[in-house]
Coordinates of C-alpha atoms in Angstrom, one line a residue:
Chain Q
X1 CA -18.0 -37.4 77.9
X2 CA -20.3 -34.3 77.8
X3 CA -22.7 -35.8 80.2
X4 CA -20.1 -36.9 82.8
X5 CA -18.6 -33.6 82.5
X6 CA -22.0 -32.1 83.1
X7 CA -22.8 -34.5 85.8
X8 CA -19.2 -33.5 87.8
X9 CA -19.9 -30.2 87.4
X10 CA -23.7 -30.7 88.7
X11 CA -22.0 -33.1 91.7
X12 CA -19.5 -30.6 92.6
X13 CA -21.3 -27.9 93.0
X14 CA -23.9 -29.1 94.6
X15 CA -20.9 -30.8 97.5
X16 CA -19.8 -26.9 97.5
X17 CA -23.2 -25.5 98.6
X18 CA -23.9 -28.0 100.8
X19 CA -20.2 -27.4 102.5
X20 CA -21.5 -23.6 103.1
X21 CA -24.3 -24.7 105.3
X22 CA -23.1 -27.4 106.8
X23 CA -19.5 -25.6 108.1
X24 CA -21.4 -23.5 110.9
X25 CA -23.5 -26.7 111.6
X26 CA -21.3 -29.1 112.2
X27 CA -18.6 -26.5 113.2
X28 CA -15.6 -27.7 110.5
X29 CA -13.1 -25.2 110.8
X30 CA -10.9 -26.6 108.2
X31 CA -13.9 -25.5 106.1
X32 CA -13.9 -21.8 107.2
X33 CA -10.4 -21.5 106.6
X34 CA -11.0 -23.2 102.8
X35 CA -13.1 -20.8 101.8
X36 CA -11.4 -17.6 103.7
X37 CA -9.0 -17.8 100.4
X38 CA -12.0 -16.9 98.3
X39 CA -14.3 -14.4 100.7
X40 CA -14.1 -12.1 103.1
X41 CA -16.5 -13.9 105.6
X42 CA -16.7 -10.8 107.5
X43 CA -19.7 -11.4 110.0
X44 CA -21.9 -8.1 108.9
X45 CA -22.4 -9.2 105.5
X46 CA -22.9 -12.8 106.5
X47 CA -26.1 -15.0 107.3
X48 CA -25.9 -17.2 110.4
X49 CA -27.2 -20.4 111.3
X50 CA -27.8 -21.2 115.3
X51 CA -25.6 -17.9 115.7
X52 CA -22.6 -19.1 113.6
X53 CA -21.3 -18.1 110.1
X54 CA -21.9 -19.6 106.6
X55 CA -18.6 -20.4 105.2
X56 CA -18.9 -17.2 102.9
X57 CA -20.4 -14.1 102.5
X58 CA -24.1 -13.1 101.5
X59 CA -23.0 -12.4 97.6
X60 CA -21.1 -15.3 97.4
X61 CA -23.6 -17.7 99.4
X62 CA -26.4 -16.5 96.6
X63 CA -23.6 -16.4 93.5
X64 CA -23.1 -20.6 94.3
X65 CA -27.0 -21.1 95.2
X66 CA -27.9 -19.6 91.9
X67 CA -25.3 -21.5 89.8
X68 CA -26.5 -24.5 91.0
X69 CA -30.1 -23.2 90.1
X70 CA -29.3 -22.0 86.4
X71 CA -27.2 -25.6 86.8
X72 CA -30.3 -27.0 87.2
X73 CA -33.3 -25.5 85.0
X74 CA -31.5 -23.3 82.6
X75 CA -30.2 -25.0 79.6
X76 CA -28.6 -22.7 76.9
X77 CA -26.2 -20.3 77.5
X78 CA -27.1 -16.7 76.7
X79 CA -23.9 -14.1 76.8
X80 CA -26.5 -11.4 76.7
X81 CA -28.4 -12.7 79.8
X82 CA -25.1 -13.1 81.8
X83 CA -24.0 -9.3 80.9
X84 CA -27.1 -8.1 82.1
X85 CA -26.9 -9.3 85.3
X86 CA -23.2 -8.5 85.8
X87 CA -24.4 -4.6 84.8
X88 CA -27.0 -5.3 87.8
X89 CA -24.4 -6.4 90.1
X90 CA -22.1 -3.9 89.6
X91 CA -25.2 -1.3 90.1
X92 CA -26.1 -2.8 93.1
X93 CA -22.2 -2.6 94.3
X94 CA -22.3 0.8 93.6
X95 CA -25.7 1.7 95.0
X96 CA -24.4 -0.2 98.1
X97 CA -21.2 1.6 98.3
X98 CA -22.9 4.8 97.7
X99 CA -26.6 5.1 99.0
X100 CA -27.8 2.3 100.5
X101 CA -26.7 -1.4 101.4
X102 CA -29.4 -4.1 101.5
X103 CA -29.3 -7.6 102.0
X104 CA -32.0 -8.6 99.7
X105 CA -31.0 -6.9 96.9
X106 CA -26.6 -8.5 97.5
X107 CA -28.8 -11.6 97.6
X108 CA -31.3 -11.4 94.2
X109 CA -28.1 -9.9 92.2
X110 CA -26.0 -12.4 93.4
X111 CA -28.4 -15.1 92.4
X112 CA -29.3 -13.8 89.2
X113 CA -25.5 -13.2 88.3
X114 CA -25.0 -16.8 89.5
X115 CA -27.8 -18.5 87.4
X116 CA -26.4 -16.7 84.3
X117 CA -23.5 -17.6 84.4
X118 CA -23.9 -21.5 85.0
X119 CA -25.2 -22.5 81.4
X120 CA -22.1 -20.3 79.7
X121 CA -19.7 -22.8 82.8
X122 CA -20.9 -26.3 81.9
X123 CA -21.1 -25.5 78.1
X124 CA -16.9 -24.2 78.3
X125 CA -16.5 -27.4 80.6
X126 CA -18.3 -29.4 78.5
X127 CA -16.6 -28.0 75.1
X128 CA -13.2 -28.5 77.2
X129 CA -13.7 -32.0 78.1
X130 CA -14.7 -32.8 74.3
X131 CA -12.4 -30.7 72.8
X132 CA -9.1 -32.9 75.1
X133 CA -10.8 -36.1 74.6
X134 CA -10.9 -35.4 70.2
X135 CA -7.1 -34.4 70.7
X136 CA -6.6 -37.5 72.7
X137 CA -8.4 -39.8 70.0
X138 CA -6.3 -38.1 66.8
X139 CA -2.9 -38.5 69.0
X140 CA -3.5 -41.9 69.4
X141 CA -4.8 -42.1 65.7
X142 CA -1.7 -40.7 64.1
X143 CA 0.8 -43.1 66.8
Chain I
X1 CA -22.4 -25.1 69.3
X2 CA -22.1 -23.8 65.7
X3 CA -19.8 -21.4 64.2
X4 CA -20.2 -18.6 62.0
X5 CA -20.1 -19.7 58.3
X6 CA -16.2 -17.9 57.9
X7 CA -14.7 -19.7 60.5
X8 CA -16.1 -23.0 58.9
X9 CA -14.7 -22.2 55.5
X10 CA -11.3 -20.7 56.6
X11 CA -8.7 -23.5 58.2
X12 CA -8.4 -21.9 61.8
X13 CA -5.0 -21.0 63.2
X14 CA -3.9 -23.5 66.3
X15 CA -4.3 -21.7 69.7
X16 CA -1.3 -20.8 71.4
X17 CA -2.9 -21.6 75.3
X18 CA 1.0 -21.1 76.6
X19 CA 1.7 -17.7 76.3
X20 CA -1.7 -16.1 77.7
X21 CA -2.3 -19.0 80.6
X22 CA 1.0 -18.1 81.9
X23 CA 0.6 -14.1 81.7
X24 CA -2.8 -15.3 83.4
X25 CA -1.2 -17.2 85.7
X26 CA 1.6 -14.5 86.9
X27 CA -0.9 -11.4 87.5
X28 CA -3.0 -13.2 89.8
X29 CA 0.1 -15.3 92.0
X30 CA 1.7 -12.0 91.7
X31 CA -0.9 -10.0 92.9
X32 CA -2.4 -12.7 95.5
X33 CA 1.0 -12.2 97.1
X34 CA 2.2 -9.0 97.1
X35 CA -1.9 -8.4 98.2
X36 CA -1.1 -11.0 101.1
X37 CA 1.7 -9.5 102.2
X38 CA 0.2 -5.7 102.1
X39 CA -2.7 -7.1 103.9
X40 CA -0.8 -9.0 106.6
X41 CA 2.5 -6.2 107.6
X42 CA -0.8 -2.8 107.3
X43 CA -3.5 -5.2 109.6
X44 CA -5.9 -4.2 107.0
X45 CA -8.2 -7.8 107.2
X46 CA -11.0 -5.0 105.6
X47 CA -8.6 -5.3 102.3
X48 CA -9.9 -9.0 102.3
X49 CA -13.2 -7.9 100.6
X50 CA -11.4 -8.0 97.3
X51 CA -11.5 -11.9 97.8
X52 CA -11.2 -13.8 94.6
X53 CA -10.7 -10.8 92.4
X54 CA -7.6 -11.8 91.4
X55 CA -8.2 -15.4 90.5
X56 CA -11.4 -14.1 88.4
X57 CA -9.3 -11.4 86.9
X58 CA -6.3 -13.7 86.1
X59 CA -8.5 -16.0 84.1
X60 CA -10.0 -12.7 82.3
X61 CA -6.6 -11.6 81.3
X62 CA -5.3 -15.2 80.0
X63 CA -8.6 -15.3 77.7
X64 CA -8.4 -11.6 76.7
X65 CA -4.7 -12.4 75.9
X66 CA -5.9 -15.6 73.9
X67 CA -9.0 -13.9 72.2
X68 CA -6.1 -11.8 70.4
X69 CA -5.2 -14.3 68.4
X70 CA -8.6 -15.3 66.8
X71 CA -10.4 -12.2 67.2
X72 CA -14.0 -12.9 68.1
X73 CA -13.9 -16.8 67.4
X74 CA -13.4 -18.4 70.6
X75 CA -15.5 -21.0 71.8
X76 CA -16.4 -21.5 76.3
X77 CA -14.2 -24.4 75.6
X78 CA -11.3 -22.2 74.3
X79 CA -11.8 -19.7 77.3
X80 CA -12.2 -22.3 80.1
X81 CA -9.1 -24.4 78.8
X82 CA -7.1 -21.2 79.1
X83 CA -8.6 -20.5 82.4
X84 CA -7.5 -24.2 83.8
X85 CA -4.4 -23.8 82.3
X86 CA -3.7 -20.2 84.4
X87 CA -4.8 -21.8 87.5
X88 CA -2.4 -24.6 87.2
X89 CA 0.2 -21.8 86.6
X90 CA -0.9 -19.4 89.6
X91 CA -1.2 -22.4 92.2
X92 CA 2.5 -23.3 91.2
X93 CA 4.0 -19.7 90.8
X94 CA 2.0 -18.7 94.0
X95 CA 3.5 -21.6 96.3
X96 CA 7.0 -20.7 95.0
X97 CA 6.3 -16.9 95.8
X98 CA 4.9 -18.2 99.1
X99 CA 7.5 -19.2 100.3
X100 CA 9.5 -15.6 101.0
X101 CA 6.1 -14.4 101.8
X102 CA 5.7 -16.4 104.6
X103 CA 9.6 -15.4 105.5
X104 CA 8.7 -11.9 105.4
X105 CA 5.5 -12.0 107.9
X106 CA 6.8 -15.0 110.3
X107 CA 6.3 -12.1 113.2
X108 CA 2.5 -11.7 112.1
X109 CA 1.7 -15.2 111.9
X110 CA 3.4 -15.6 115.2
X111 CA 0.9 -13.4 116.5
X112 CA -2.1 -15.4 114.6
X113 CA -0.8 -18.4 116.5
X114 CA -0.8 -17.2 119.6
X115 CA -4.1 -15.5 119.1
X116 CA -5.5 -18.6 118.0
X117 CA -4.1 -20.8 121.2
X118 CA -6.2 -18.6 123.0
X119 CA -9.4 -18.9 121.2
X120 CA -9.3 -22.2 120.4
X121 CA -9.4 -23.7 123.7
X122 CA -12.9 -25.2 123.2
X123 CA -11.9 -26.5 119.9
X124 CA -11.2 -30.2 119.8
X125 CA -7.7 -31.2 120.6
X126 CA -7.4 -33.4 117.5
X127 CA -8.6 -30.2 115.5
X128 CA -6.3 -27.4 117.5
X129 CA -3.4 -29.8 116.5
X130 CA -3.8 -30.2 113.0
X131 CA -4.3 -26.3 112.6
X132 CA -1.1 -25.2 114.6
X133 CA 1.5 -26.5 112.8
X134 CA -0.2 -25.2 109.5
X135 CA -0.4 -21.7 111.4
X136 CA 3.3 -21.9 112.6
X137 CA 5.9 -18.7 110.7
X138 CA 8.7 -20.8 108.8
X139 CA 9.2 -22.9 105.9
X140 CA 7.5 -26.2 106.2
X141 CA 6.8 -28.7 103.7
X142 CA 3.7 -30.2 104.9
X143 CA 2.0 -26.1 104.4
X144 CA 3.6 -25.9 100.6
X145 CA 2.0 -28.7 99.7
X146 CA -1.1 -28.2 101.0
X147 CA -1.1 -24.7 100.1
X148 CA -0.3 -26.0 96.6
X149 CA -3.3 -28.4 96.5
X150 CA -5.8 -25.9 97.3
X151 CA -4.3 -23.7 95.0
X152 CA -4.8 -26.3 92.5
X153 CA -8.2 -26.6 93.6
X154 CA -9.5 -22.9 94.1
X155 CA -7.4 -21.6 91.0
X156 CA -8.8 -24.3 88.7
X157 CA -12.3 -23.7 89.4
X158 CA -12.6 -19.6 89.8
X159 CA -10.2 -19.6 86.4
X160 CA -12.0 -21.9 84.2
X161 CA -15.0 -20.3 85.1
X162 CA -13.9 -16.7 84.8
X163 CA -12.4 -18.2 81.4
X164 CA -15.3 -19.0 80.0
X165 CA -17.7 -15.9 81.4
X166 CA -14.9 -14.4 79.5
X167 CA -15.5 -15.6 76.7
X168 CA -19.2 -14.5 76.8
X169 CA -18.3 -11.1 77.7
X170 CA -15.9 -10.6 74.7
X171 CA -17.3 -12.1 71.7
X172 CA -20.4 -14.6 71.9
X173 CA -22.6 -11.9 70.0
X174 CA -23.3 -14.2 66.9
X175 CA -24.0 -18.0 68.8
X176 CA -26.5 -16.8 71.3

């Protein structure tokens, strides 16, 4: 059960990355309206392919690139790894907001905060699925 | 994943996922509304930038809420099964609050619609027509429930996860 839940989570974010390049490609506006509920898409802090947008934002485009990275070669969580870089994004935010906005720096926090976060993700997916299939097994058990 | 020797030896107390998914649940379909609406009646599309605040904050405050009543003890699984559980809740509470929402700025969407039967004269036909009638002010049933799906979808995903990141940022000192 932990290894399909691990595999799902691997499959669907991988479908969600690939989504956010191929919405400008193959022009799928049902897409761009998808993921309007969850970024601002606003075309200043946005990369473009062929002169269109990626479905979301800079920050968010590395945030999903880098959890499917840390999906991929990280493989214990580490709380103190994930606070660190959510203390560098927030920096970052505020040296944006305050002195100076860079791309490349939205993009390495965003992708560090991303890869943090994904072993912490599939081990509370992976703990969830366990956890609802031992409850299912003792129901049935005690019927 | 272990556990600290003291919550081995001492029976733990059954989580109570209810009460905090629902609290969870209400601040963000609350909030995504009232933020909507704000957003939509000022013409403030800047406010958008807050994005998926709320969703990630709703899932924060269900596993806060839940981390109450075994102090320091929660597992990912606990936080992300709180967080799905709140997202369930928002998508449900946010269609039903939709649905005045979408009452109250039928003279803003009006003017997206027309806007967009402008724009979208390149688009393909097939496409224009199955955005319009999504677009169109009014209650219609075929826009609840697909608002209701990807609420389902969107909610479940940012909530688990911000369930579980939770759950790191409160109290996984001792496991890691």
């Amino acid at each position: 059960m932990s290894l399909s839940a691990r595999a799902a989570l691997l499959f669907g974010t991988t479908v969600w990355c690939l989504a956010i390049v191929a919405t400008p490609i193959f022009h799928l506006t049902p897409l761009y309206v998808f993921f309007s509920a969850i970024c601002h898409q606003l075309p200043a802090r946005s990369w473009h392919i062929h002169g269109e947008l990626l479905a979301v934002c800079i920050r968010c485009t590395a945030i999903y690139y880098g959890f499917l990275a840390g999906l991929l070669i990280l493989s214990k969580p580490s709380a103190r790894l994930f606070k660190i870089a959510a203390a560098i994004t927030a920096a970052e935010w505020l040296f944006a907001f305050t002195v100076f906005d860079s791309e490349v720096l939205r993009a390495l926090s965003g992708i560090l905060l991303g890869a943090s976060a994904a072993p912490i993700v599939r081990t509370g997916v992976e703990e969830m699925f366990t956890r609802r299939v031992r409850t299912a097994h003792e129901s049935i058990e005690r019927i | 994943m272990s556990q600290s020797n003291e919550s081995e030896d001492t029976p733990k107390k059954e989580l109570d996922f209810l009460k905090p998914a629902l609290a969870g649940g209400a601040v963000t379909s609350i909030l995504t509304s009232l933020f909507t609406l704000v957003s939509t009646k000022a013409k403030l599309p800047a406010l958008q930038i807050t994005c998926c605040l709320w969703l990630l904050g709703g899932g924060a405050l269900a596993t806060y809420l839940l981390n109450k009543q075994r102090p320091g003890r929660l597992t990912y699984g606990d936080g992300a099964l709180v967080g799905l559980f709140s997202g369930v809740f928002a998508a449900i509470l946010g269609t039903l609050l939709g649905i005045p929402i979408r009452l109250l700025i039928a003279p803003e969407l009006q003017e997206a619609v027309d806007q967009f039967q402008q724009q979208s004269a390149q688009m393909p036909p097939g496409m224009r027509d199955m955005i319009l009638p999504l677009m169109e002010p009014g209650i219609n049933m075929t826009v609840l429930l697909i608002g209701l799906v990807l609420g389902l979808i969107v909610n479940s995903i940012f909530m688990t996860a911000a369930g579980a990141l939770t759950v790191a940022l409160l109290n996984r000192k001792k496991n890691d």
